[in-house]
Amino acid sequence: MALAWALKLNYQTALKYNEKLIASAQNTQFRYKFRQALFESATNLSATGQSQTAFANLEKGLKASIDGNNSNQICNFLNSLLLTSLDKNDVTKANGYLEQLERYDLNNQFTFEITLGKAVIAAYSNQTEIAENHFSDLNKMENFSEFILPRWKIRVAERDKDWEQVIRLNQKVLELTLRDNFRDDLPAVHLDFAKAYFNLNQQDKSLEHLEKSLAIIEEIRASENANLTLGILETYHNAYRLLTQIKSGNPQESFELADFLKARFLKDRISNASIKNESTISPQTRKSIEELSLKFIDDENLADEIGKNEKLVTTKIPELNLKKPDLSELEKVTSLSNTAVISYFFTLDKKLTAFVWENGKQLRKIDLPVSENEIEAIAAKTQNDIKNRVFFKRDGKAIYDKLVKPLALTSKHIIFVPDKSLWKIPFQALSSGGEKYLIEEKLISYAPSVSILLEQLKGAKPDRQTMQAFANSSFETKLLQYVNSEASTVVGIYNGKSIINAAVSDFSRVSDKFDILHFSMHAEVVNDQPLDSFLGFRKIGNDDGRLTVEELLNIKLKRGSLIFLASCDTNNVLSGEGLVSLAWGMMGSGATTVISSQWEANDKSTAIFTKTFYEHYKQGSSSAESLQKASLELIKNKSGNMHEPYYWADFTLNGDFR
């Protein structure tokens, strides 16, 4: 069943069957099936982007296979681990798996795979002659796909920046792709051409292939109800990153392209998610294929004719009609006076660009001298230091000097539109001079994209008068001492009542009835699969109490509502489609202002923070001003030891800041 669903690209269903088979076979005599289920699960996990869990399953399966002394399964697991390590450019691990694979391949069934591993490792280690000899040997061997060698050679050529070689090899891949009618592979092939021509400074040819790549993906997206495979999705984003880079000479167009990429998936959700199915095959071609297919039952000689019609579909390149947002309208929004909007964007070659819009000033595009890898390291260290209470203002100043100071901002309010791991940096805890936190000097808010924020601000200022709070103090082994009193206190400011020990059904029953929804409960992020991240409600019968992001997207919230997620780590980010976990899910379901936490919040300080926020918001302060005042309340609380960023910098306001 798992294989059947995987073939239909319904990987979530396939994974559920994998999990059932793993659980049922693990402690039985059918250990072979257990190991096979782990292998299939790893394949499906990898296809859905859950690389860490996939790798863990492969290692678990390898250990089980060694314990079971099954050499064939051992070699299968080692081969997958070898290729996965090479795909991640981890030569050290790849070498280890290669040595084991050679040791266990007693019947020489994996000679091709072993030689391929040696060739790529040699190439990655700059042993060119050895690599060429191994690739020469591979050309003489039989393998199950003609695509394998040219694709790995392309990886090596890209690593060596031999762009002419990339083009030559990719031409072979294009010919094979067209020959075999693998239309879904064409976007990645054209992207490889685009990257190579870009690096050879042949921008026109690069643009030509980029437009082909994106046009085919848009066509697939329209015809398959937006269910893009992970590979196509990654190609889609990389193509837009390169297109934005190519258009960098025109800051406005480049800015709008970058924002189009950030907004695309969430805007689909907000405007009712599904893209209507559209046929990408002309009526004449479709009719011809249908008639030939019916006749094929009686006449197998029609196979060539069917193939010709399929090739017409494969080779047809649709027109690319981009509908970029018109961000010049920002000037017309009165609530953006004395405001700076900073949209950060990583280019395909991992460089960081900042698009800076300030009211009354010309749009600026500023290239910052920091790489994507450096930002990932800074983000990880910053969160770790904050959690360990060793993040000081001088540390915040060092980051500010890299990311904000070069932008020369003069506005009172800064709206950050981060990209990728920049979402993990709490800009409010940075420092411009090493004496004060940025939140002490500026209003700070965030947005998933500029165009989504623009749409939110075009409407009237929200008048939020009704509130419902939900609390659940225990979930599995997690206990939160202050959440019940927190929920009762904040809802009292609006003369409402909180639901203590709330179940999912309590929320779904009233989800679209209130202007403000407050959640005081445990939350958990699933890093590999953010749509499975959840809020922990009370368990009832067969209901496990988990309200996942995926389930949340099917629940209607009151349009324009404010959501406060006073829970731990509700602001996780997946770079693929710009997902912002539970916070993103709330916005996708109708909320326009979402306050969420970047790490596991302290429930005692959270109770003080939320009370202060709602008191000021009820009195007429904007949501951004109220968040600033709540932060300042804790920063001043030195006697209670709540002045550290750990206690207040976790909360971010996303969306409509009014």
XYZ file of C-alpha atoms in Angstrom:
658
model
C 0.000 0.000 0.000
C 2.838 2.394 0.837
C 4.400 1.792 -2.594
C 1.049 2.314 -4.325
C 0.493 5.671 -2.651
C 4.100 6.728 -3.303
C 3.636 6.033 -7.004
C 0.643 8.386 -6.907
C 2.921 11.006 -5.253
C 0.693 10.911 -2.157
C 3.687 10.599 0.127
C 1.876 11.467 3.355
C -0.439 8.469 2.944
C 2.519 6.309 1.920
C 4.413 7.363 5.044
C 1.492 6.413 7.270
C 1.532 2.905 5.798
C 5.326 2.827 6.240
C 4.952 3.746 9.915
C 2.327 1.052 10.474
C 4.508 -1.596 8.837
C 7.586 -0.512 10.808
C 5.655 -0.647 14.093
C 3.996 -3.997 13.367
C 7.126 -5.759 12.070
C 9.724 -4.352 14.477
C 9.331 -6.900 17.270
C 8.246 -9.902 15.231
C 10.000 -12.675 13.348
C 9.530 -10.704 10.104
C 12.640 -8.553 10.603
C 13.310 -8.514 6.861
C 10.019 -6.637 6.317
C 10.915 -4.254 9.150
C 14.210 -3.362 7.463
C 12.520 -3.046 4.062
C 9.892 -0.731 5.566
C 12.660 1.473 6.986
C 14.256 1.696 3.531
C 10.963 2.595 1.822
C 10.147 5.080 4.572
C 13.523 6.793 4.095
C 12.849 7.067 0.357
C 9.430 8.663 0.942
C 10.731 10.929 3.706
C 13.455 12.167 1.383
C 10.863 12.838 -1.333
C 8.909 15.057 1.083
C 11.951 17.010 2.242
C 12.366 15.293 5.611
C 16.058 14.665 5.046
C 17.141 14.387 8.685
C 14.526 11.767 9.526
C 15.232 9.949 6.252
C 18.943 9.778 7.058
C 18.175 8.551 10.593
C 15.958 5.778 9.179
C 18.716 4.709 6.790
C 21.213 4.480 9.642
C 18.672 2.593 11.778
C 18.014 0.210 8.887
C 21.740 -0.292 8.359
C 22.219 -1.292 12.005
C 19.223 -3.653 11.855
C 20.565 -5.217 8.639
C 24.005 -5.742 10.172
C 22.353 -7.319 13.237
C 20.343 -9.548 10.887
C 23.438 -10.369 8.812
C 21.612 -9.641 5.540
C 24.365 -8.534 3.161
C 22.035 -7.420 0.351
C 20.044 -5.105 2.624
C 23.256 -3.879 4.255
C 24.566 -2.872 0.820
C 21.292 -1.189 -0.149
C 21.371 0.962 2.991
C 25.085 1.736 2.591
C 24.582 2.731 -1.050
C 21.791 5.167 -0.112
C 23.846 6.604 2.753
C 26.847 6.974 0.435
C 24.915 8.863 -2.254
C 23.078 10.992 0.326
C 26.395 12.010 1.892
C 27.816 12.890 -1.527
C 24.689 14.895 -2.284
C 25.391 16.889 0.893
C 29.083 17.277 -0.068
C 30.094 15.362 3.078
C 33.157 13.537 1.725
C 34.248 12.238 5.141
C 30.986 10.394 5.774
C 30.822 9.243 2.160
C 34.281 7.694 2.467
C 33.210 5.768 5.550
C 30.108 4.363 3.865
C 32.108 3.528 0.726
C 34.641 1.489 2.713
C 31.823 -0.459 4.385
C 30.052 -1.014 1.062
C 33.222 -2.507 -0.441
C 33.609 -4.759 2.591
C 30.042 -6.107 2.535
C 29.620 -6.437 -1.268
C 30.928 -10.009 -1.344
C 29.088 -10.923 -4.567
C 30.135 -7.786 -6.483
C 26.514 -6.719 -7.014
C 27.294 -3.059 -6.244
C 30.386 -2.586 -8.413
C 28.800 0.292 -10.348
C 27.727 2.096 -7.159
C 31.148 1.608 -5.548
C 32.948 2.923 -8.634
C 30.569 5.897 -8.814
C 31.299 6.683 -5.163
C 35.040 6.519 -5.826
C 34.700 8.754 -8.899
C 32.711 11.479 -7.130
C 34.830 11.378 -3.956
C 38.002 11.675 -6.063
C 36.492 14.585 -8.003
C 35.399 16.323 -4.784
C 38.937 15.797 -3.413
C 40.506 17.414 -6.517
C 42.002 14.093 -7.663
C 41.053 14.795 -11.271
C 42.969 12.002 -13.009
C 41.665 9.328 -10.622
C 38.112 10.642 -11.019
C 38.358 10.582 -14.824
C 39.635 6.989 -14.757
C 36.707 5.898 -12.586
C 34.193 7.721 -14.802
C 35.801 6.043 -17.828
C 35.275 2.649 -16.172
C 31.660 3.576 -15.399
C 30.986 4.301 -19.070
C 31.731 0.635 -19.814
C 29.409 -0.725 -17.121
C 25.698 -1.413 -17.280
C 23.435 0.692 -15.052
C 19.707 1.080 -14.657
C 19.518 4.690 -15.900
C 21.315 6.689 -18.590
C 20.778 9.831 -16.508
C 23.017 8.847 -13.582
C 26.477 9.552 -14.986
C 25.802 12.882 -16.738
C 23.952 14.197 -13.680
C 26.797 13.369 -11.300
C 29.297 14.776 -13.790
C 27.245 17.983 -13.833
C 27.477 18.141 -10.024
C 31.247 17.810 -10.260
C 31.492 20.415 -13.051
C 29.345 22.873 -11.052
C 31.570 22.349 -8.024
C 34.628 23.044 -10.204
C 32.863 26.030 -11.808
C 33.470 24.497 -15.241
C 30.364 26.056 -16.780
C 31.172 25.117 -20.385
C 31.283 21.471 -19.271
C 27.966 21.897 -17.437
C 26.364 23.073 -20.687
C 27.817 20.171 -22.699
C 26.697 17.554 -20.169
C 23.322 19.182 -19.661
C 22.648 19.064 -23.394
C 22.911 15.279 -23.143
C 20.493 15.266 -20.190
C 18.061 17.460 -22.144
C 18.141 15.055 -25.094
C 17.460 12.073 -22.797
C 14.663 13.941 -21.015
C 12.924 14.834 -24.268
C 13.452 11.352 -25.677
C 11.803 9.713 -22.664
C 9.056 12.370 -22.286
C 10.071 13.250 -18.695
C 8.391 16.662 -18.760
C 8.544 17.134 -14.979
C 12.356 16.960 -15.194
C 12.603 19.785 -17.736
C 12.455 22.709 -15.244
C 15.596 21.493 -13.441
C 17.388 20.901 -16.753
C 16.629 24.438 -17.952
C 17.663 25.848 -14.556
C 21.062 24.137 -14.893
C 21.474 25.797 -18.298
C 20.434 29.148 -16.810
C 22.979 28.899 -13.973
C 25.782 27.987 -16.357
C 25.028 30.804 -18.817
C 24.653 33.281 -15.929
C 28.123 32.408 -14.667
C 29.467 32.821 -18.208
C 27.912 36.333 -18.287
C 25.527 35.315 -21.080
C 22.455 36.872 -19.464
C 20.147 36.614 -22.474
C 20.616 32.852 -22.736
C 20.279 32.513 -18.975
C 16.967 34.399 -19.052
C 15.741 32.296 -21.956
C 16.209 29.066 -19.988
C 14.908 30.572 -16.739
C 11.672 31.572 -18.419
C 11.288 28.074 -19.857
C 11.875 26.526 -16.427
C 9.378 28.778 -14.664
C 6.764 28.560 -17.422
C 6.712 24.758 -17.260
C 6.446 24.822 -13.452
C 3.582 27.325 -13.545
C 1.829 25.054 -16.034
C 2.367 22.020 -13.787
C 1.162 24.026 -10.801
C -2.028 24.998 -12.603
C -2.774 21.514 -13.891
C -1.948 19.517 -10.746
C -3.728 21.618 -8.127
C -0.470 23.037 -6.742
C 0.803 19.652 -5.507
C 4.370 20.194 -6.649
C 7.000 17.609 -5.824
C 9.848 18.705 -3.584
C 12.301 18.701 -6.497
C 10.109 20.942 -8.656
C 9.456 23.218 -5.689
C 13.175 23.629 -5.049
C 13.757 24.336 -8.749
C 10.949 26.931 -8.675
C 12.523 28.839 -5.791
C 16.057 28.631 -7.126
C 14.881 29.881 -10.514
C 13.241 32.941 -8.934
C 16.335 33.626 -6.842
C 18.452 33.609 -9.994
C 15.905 35.707 -11.916
C 15.932 38.290 -9.114
C 19.720 38.352 -9.273
C 19.746 38.847 -13.048
C 17.281 41.742 -12.737
C 19.326 43.414 -9.986
C 20.110 46.344 -12.283
C 16.462 47.381 -11.901
C 15.894 47.593 -8.102
C 12.099 47.944 -8.366
C 11.669 44.902 -10.611
C 14.156 42.887 -8.570
C 12.336 43.872 -5.350
C 8.979 42.809 -6.782
C 10.324 39.477 -8.041
C 11.834 38.702 -4.633
C 8.554 39.524 -2.938
C 6.555 37.488 -5.453
C 8.557 34.436 -4.409
C 8.023 35.084 -0.683
C 4.308 35.704 -1.057
C 3.306 33.055 -3.569
C 2.413 30.076 -1.421
C 0.829 32.005 1.444
C -1.219 34.154 -0.949
C -2.566 30.991 -2.553
C -3.715 29.865 0.901
C -5.214 33.202 1.888
C -7.153 33.565 -1.355
C -8.603 30.086 -0.908
C -5.563 27.933 -1.393
C -6.501 25.720 -4.319
C -5.561 26.659 -7.815
C -8.223 25.401 -10.171
C -7.156 22.528 -12.377
C -6.436 23.691 -15.887
C -5.738 21.442 -18.832
C -2.275 22.041 -20.281
C -2.938 19.885 -23.342
C -4.801 21.296 -26.328
C -8.238 19.734 -26.985
C -7.019 18.370 -30.337
C -3.940 16.685 -28.842
C -5.934 15.331 -25.895
C -8.583 13.863 -28.225
C -5.902 12.289 -30.437
C -4.155 10.645 -27.464
C -7.448 9.347 -26.057
C -8.481 7.829 -29.406
C -5.069 6.236 -29.962
C -5.038 4.841 -26.416
C -8.394 3.135 -26.979
C -7.197 1.640 -30.282
C -3.924 0.511 -28.657
C -5.815 -2.262 -26.838
C -6.332 -3.984 -30.204
C -3.278 -2.720 -32.078
C 0.033 -2.474 -30.192
C 1.716 -1.053 -33.304
C 0.189 2.323 -32.381
C 2.733 2.770 -29.553
C 5.005 4.926 -31.740
C 2.098 7.179 -32.715
C 1.123 7.643 -29.059
C 4.764 8.450 -28.285
C 4.813 11.170 -30.963
C 1.737 12.822 -29.427
C 3.259 12.618 -25.945
C 6.409 14.270 -27.279
C 4.316 17.171 -28.588
C 3.213 17.767 -25.001
C 6.728 17.347 -23.571
C 8.471 19.693 -26.010
C 5.821 22.437 -25.881
C 7.098 25.392 -23.842
C 4.239 27.603 -22.584
C 4.474 31.373 -22.266
C 5.518 32.761 -18.893
C 3.076 35.401 -17.675
C 4.423 36.824 -14.421
C 2.000 38.814 -12.268
C 4.440 40.672 -10.075
C 3.038 42.808 -7.238
C 3.011 46.569 -7.770
C 4.917 47.683 -4.693
C 4.948 51.325 -5.779
C 1.571 51.496 -3.987
C 3.411 51.519 -0.651
C 3.642 55.309 -0.962
C -0.157 55.576 -0.789
C -0.495 53.807 2.584
C -0.759 56.455 5.323
C 0.044 54.027 8.147
C 3.512 53.568 6.628
C 4.598 57.159 7.277
C 7.878 57.308 9.202
C 8.322 53.600 8.432
C 11.114 51.580 6.847
C 10.455 48.226 5.172
C 13.494 45.971 4.860
C 13.096 42.925 2.640
C 16.107 40.646 2.895
C 16.771 38.206 0.079
C 19.371 35.505 -0.524
C 20.480 35.111 -4.127
C 21.052 31.688 -5.658
C 24.785 31.981 -4.975
C 24.024 32.561 -1.257
C 24.736 36.293 -1.154
C 22.519 38.612 0.892
C 20.675 41.586 -0.557
C 18.486 44.069 1.317
C 15.729 46.006 -0.446
C 15.071 49.149 1.605
C 11.882 51.171 1.255
C 11.350 54.281 3.356
C 8.419 56.607 2.983
C 9.254 59.502 0.672
C 12.587 58.047 -0.418
C 13.759 56.146 -3.471
C 13.860 52.363 -3.185
C 17.380 51.179 -2.419
C 19.032 47.829 -3.104
C 22.009 47.149 -0.861
C 24.297 44.130 -1.128
C 25.491 43.095 2.330
C 28.931 41.480 2.821
C 27.646 38.379 4.598
C 26.813 34.958 3.154
C 23.874 32.632 3.730
C 26.138 30.159 5.551
C 27.399 32.915 7.866
C 23.828 33.978 8.654
C 22.856 30.400 9.487
C 25.742 30.244 11.963
C 24.900 33.670 13.440
C 21.223 32.734 13.851
C 22.019 29.445 15.579
C 24.562 31.060 17.922
C 22.246 33.976 18.728
C 19.369 31.754 19.797
C 21.699 29.496 21.775
C 23.297 32.465 23.563
C 19.912 34.012 24.367
C 18.593 30.757 25.816
C 21.754 30.428 27.942
C 21.447 34.089 29.066
C 24.847 35.010 27.597
C 23.654 37.270 24.762
C 24.801 40.812 25.530
C 24.174 44.180 23.897
C 27.641 44.098 22.341
C 26.635 40.848 20.605
C 23.485 42.540 19.344
C 25.563 45.469 18.085
C 27.860 43.142 16.115
C 24.860 41.663 14.287
C 23.246 45.104 13.868
C 26.441 46.382 12.250
C 26.282 43.571 9.686
C 22.569 43.577 8.867
C 21.030 46.969 9.720
C 23.656 49.701 10.066
C 24.642 49.660 6.346
C 21.014 50.485 5.498
C 21.226 53.952 7.139
C 17.624 53.960 8.359
C 16.008 57.108 9.763
C 12.418 55.946 10.362
C 10.755 55.340 13.738
C 9.162 52.007 12.746
C 11.103 49.164 11.090
C 9.300 46.295 9.375
C 11.551 43.315 8.748
C 10.734 40.865 5.950
C 13.359 38.169 6.560
C 14.446 35.341 4.298
C 15.395 31.794 5.305
C 17.437 31.646 8.555
C 17.117 35.407 9.096
C 13.700 34.560 10.572
C 15.615 33.031 13.488
C 17.306 36.319 14.428
C 15.279 38.459 16.891
C 16.033 41.896 15.430
C 14.331 43.550 18.421
C 17.211 42.284 20.614
C 19.924 43.847 18.444
C 21.599 47.087 19.488
C 22.566 50.108 17.401
C 25.159 51.456 19.827
C 25.701 48.752 22.413
C 23.777 50.669 25.098
C 20.112 49.983 24.310
C 18.163 47.236 22.595
C 16.684 48.137 19.217
C 13.149 47.698 20.614
C 13.923 50.550 23.057
C 14.577 52.909 20.141
C 12.276 51.683 17.376
C 8.925 50.052 16.780
C 9.627 46.590 15.388
C 7.327 44.319 13.406
C 7.646 41.620 10.752
C 5.834 40.570 7.586
C 5.858 37.352 5.525
C 6.051 39.478 2.380
C 5.645 43.131 1.453
C 2.728 42.500 -0.910
C 0.768 40.558 1.735
C 1.379 43.369 4.232
C 0.286 45.908 1.619
C -3.014 44.086 1.103
C -3.586 43.953 4.868
C -2.932 47.673 5.294
C -5.273 48.681 2.457
C -8.211 47.727 4.656
C -9.559 49.775 7.533
C -7.688 49.712 10.830
C -8.942 46.691 12.791
C -11.388 47.403 15.609
C -10.921 44.319 17.775
C -13.278 44.233 20.744
C -14.011 40.570 21.435
C -11.619 37.958 22.757
C -11.466 34.245 23.545
C -8.585 32.592 25.394
C -7.726 28.887 25.406
C -5.499 27.264 28.025
C -4.165 23.766 28.591
C -1.579 23.398 31.340
C -0.524 19.807 30.658
C 0.272 17.965 27.464
C 1.861 14.531 27.647
C 4.804 15.098 30.021
C 4.832 18.910 29.659
C 3.496 21.015 32.535
C 3.011 24.792 32.329
C 2.319 26.288 35.746
C 1.098 29.765 34.836
C -0.927 29.312 31.645
C -4.361 29.003 33.262
C -3.987 32.201 35.277
C -2.448 33.931 32.243
C -5.439 33.080 30.048
C -7.947 34.136 32.713
C -6.116 37.433 33.305
C -5.819 38.533 29.673
C -9.375 37.584 28.725
C -10.612 39.532 31.749
C -9.234 42.722 30.174
C -11.869 42.219 27.467
C -14.572 41.080 29.911
C -14.528 37.589 28.465
C -14.022 34.073 29.762
C -11.206 31.659 29.149
C -11.619 27.980 28.342
C -9.393 26.055 30.748
C -8.271 22.517 29.783
C -9.389 23.393 26.258
C -9.888 20.700 23.629
C -9.508 21.143 19.868
C -13.305 21.021 19.560
C -13.579 24.046 21.897
C -11.440 26.043 19.491
C -12.997 24.861 16.218
C -16.473 25.635 17.546
C -15.726 29.362 18.013
C -12.708 29.928 15.749
C -14.454 32.491 13.519
C -16.475 34.230 16.250
C -13.857 36.451 17.946
C -11.587 39.351 16.986
C -8.761 38.122 19.225
C -7.778 34.532 19.970
C -5.196 33.838 22.678
C -3.519 30.443 23.146
C -1.785 29.548 26.432
C -0.563 25.988 25.993
C 2.287 23.797 24.856
C 3.283 23.908 21.203
C 5.760 21.794 19.328
C 7.597 22.297 16.072
C 8.388 19.411 13.744
C 11.457 20.745 11.944
C 11.467 18.219 9.117
C 7.732 18.567 8.468
C 6.433 21.987 9.639
C 2.851 21.186 8.577
C 2.849 18.609 11.406
C 3.797 21.248 14.009
C 1.000 21.552 16.532
C -0.684 23.274 19.468
C -1.241 20.891 22.388
C -4.897 20.896 23.460
C -6.454 18.460 25.957
C -6.767 14.865 24.825
C -10.292 13.476 24.602
C -10.893 9.861 23.585
C -9.402 9.260 20.148
C -8.533 12.947 19.772
C -4.822 13.228 20.606
C -5.173 16.963 21.279
C -2.796 17.982 18.508
C -3.989 20.795 16.277
C -1.499 20.695 13.402
C -0.748 23.449 10.914
C -2.228 21.275 8.172
C -5.498 20.924 10.132
C -5.443 24.604 11.026
C -5.444 25.568 7.357
C -8.856 23.923 7.038
C -10.305 25.946 9.937
C -11.807 29.360 9.278
C -10.732 32.281 11.474
C -12.464 35.637 11.608
C -11.057 37.758 8.811
C -8.707 40.388 10.207
C -8.344 38.733 13.604
C -5.367 38.963 15.953
C -3.811 35.727 17.175
C -1.477 35.532 20.161
C 0.424 32.243 20.397
C 1.802 32.436 23.937
C 3.422 29.047 23.489
C 6.884 27.675 22.885
C 8.565 27.865 19.475
C 5.573 28.695 17.283
C 7.527 30.688 14.713
C 9.628 27.986 13.052
C 10.606 28.552 9.434
C 10.943 26.277 6.441
C 12.729 28.050 3.617
C 11.144 25.967 0.854
C 7.869 27.895 0.494
C 8.442 30.497 3.175
C 6.400 28.584 5.714
C 6.265 30.128 9.183
C 4.815 27.111 10.972
C 1.901 27.787 13.350
C 2.101 31.553 12.875
C 1.961 31.087 9.102
C -0.947 28.662 9.492
C -2.962 31.227 11.451
C -2.358 33.875 8.798
C -3.276 31.409 6.073
C -6.588 30.790 7.866
C -7.645 34.443 7.979
C -5.747 36.255 10.745
C -3.924 39.452 9.764
C -1.891 39.971 12.957
C -0.071 37.037 14.550
C 2.154 37.272 17.613
C 4.256 34.167 18.117
C 7.345 32.918 19.903
C 10.776 32.109 18.466
C 11.801 29.751 21.259
C 10.339 27.976 24.280
C 8.879 30.823 26.269
C 9.115 31.154 30.052
C 5.475 30.887 31.130
C 5.888 33.198 34.167
C 7.397 36.080 32.170
C 4.953 35.380 29.348
C 2.063 35.961 31.762
C 3.434 39.432 32.585
C 4.249 40.192 28.946
C 0.802 39.258 27.619
C -1.042 41.179 30.357
C 0.949 44.335 29.598
C 0.421 43.922 25.853
C -3.367 43.623 26.117
C -3.698 46.480 28.603
C -2.027 48.880 26.179
C -3.778 47.449 23.126
C -7.182 47.794 24.815
C -6.383 51.431 25.625
C -5.805 52.236 21.947
C -2.109 51.665 21.289
C -1.305 49.900 18.032
C -0.342 46.243 18.219
C 3.301 47.143 17.440
C 3.335 49.859 20.116
C 1.740 47.481 22.624
C 4.370 44.847 21.902
C 7.106 47.444 22.384
C 5.640 48.554 25.728
C 5.342 44.965 26.940
C 8.993 44.402 26.021
C 10.071 47.565 27.845
C 8.121 46.463 30.933
C 10.292 43.353 31.187
C 13.527 45.113 30.196
C 13.019 47.427 33.196
C 12.277 44.449 35.478
C 15.848 43.943 36.664
C 14.814 42.959 40.184
C 12.797 40.055 38.793
C 15.637 39.078 36.437
C 13.330 39.377 33.416
C 15.348 42.028 31.598
C 17.306 39.454 29.578
C 16.243 39.002 25.907
C 15.311 35.393 26.726
C 12.180 36.650 28.517
C 10.851 39.161 25.979
C 12.673 38.961 22.619
C 11.029 35.654 21.731
C 7.798 37.383 20.711
C 7.456 38.711 17.162
C 4.526 40.524 15.579
C 3.821 39.367 12.045
C 1.481 41.219 9.673
C -0.826 44.185 10.333
C 0.894 46.256 13.035
C -1.976 48.730 13.610
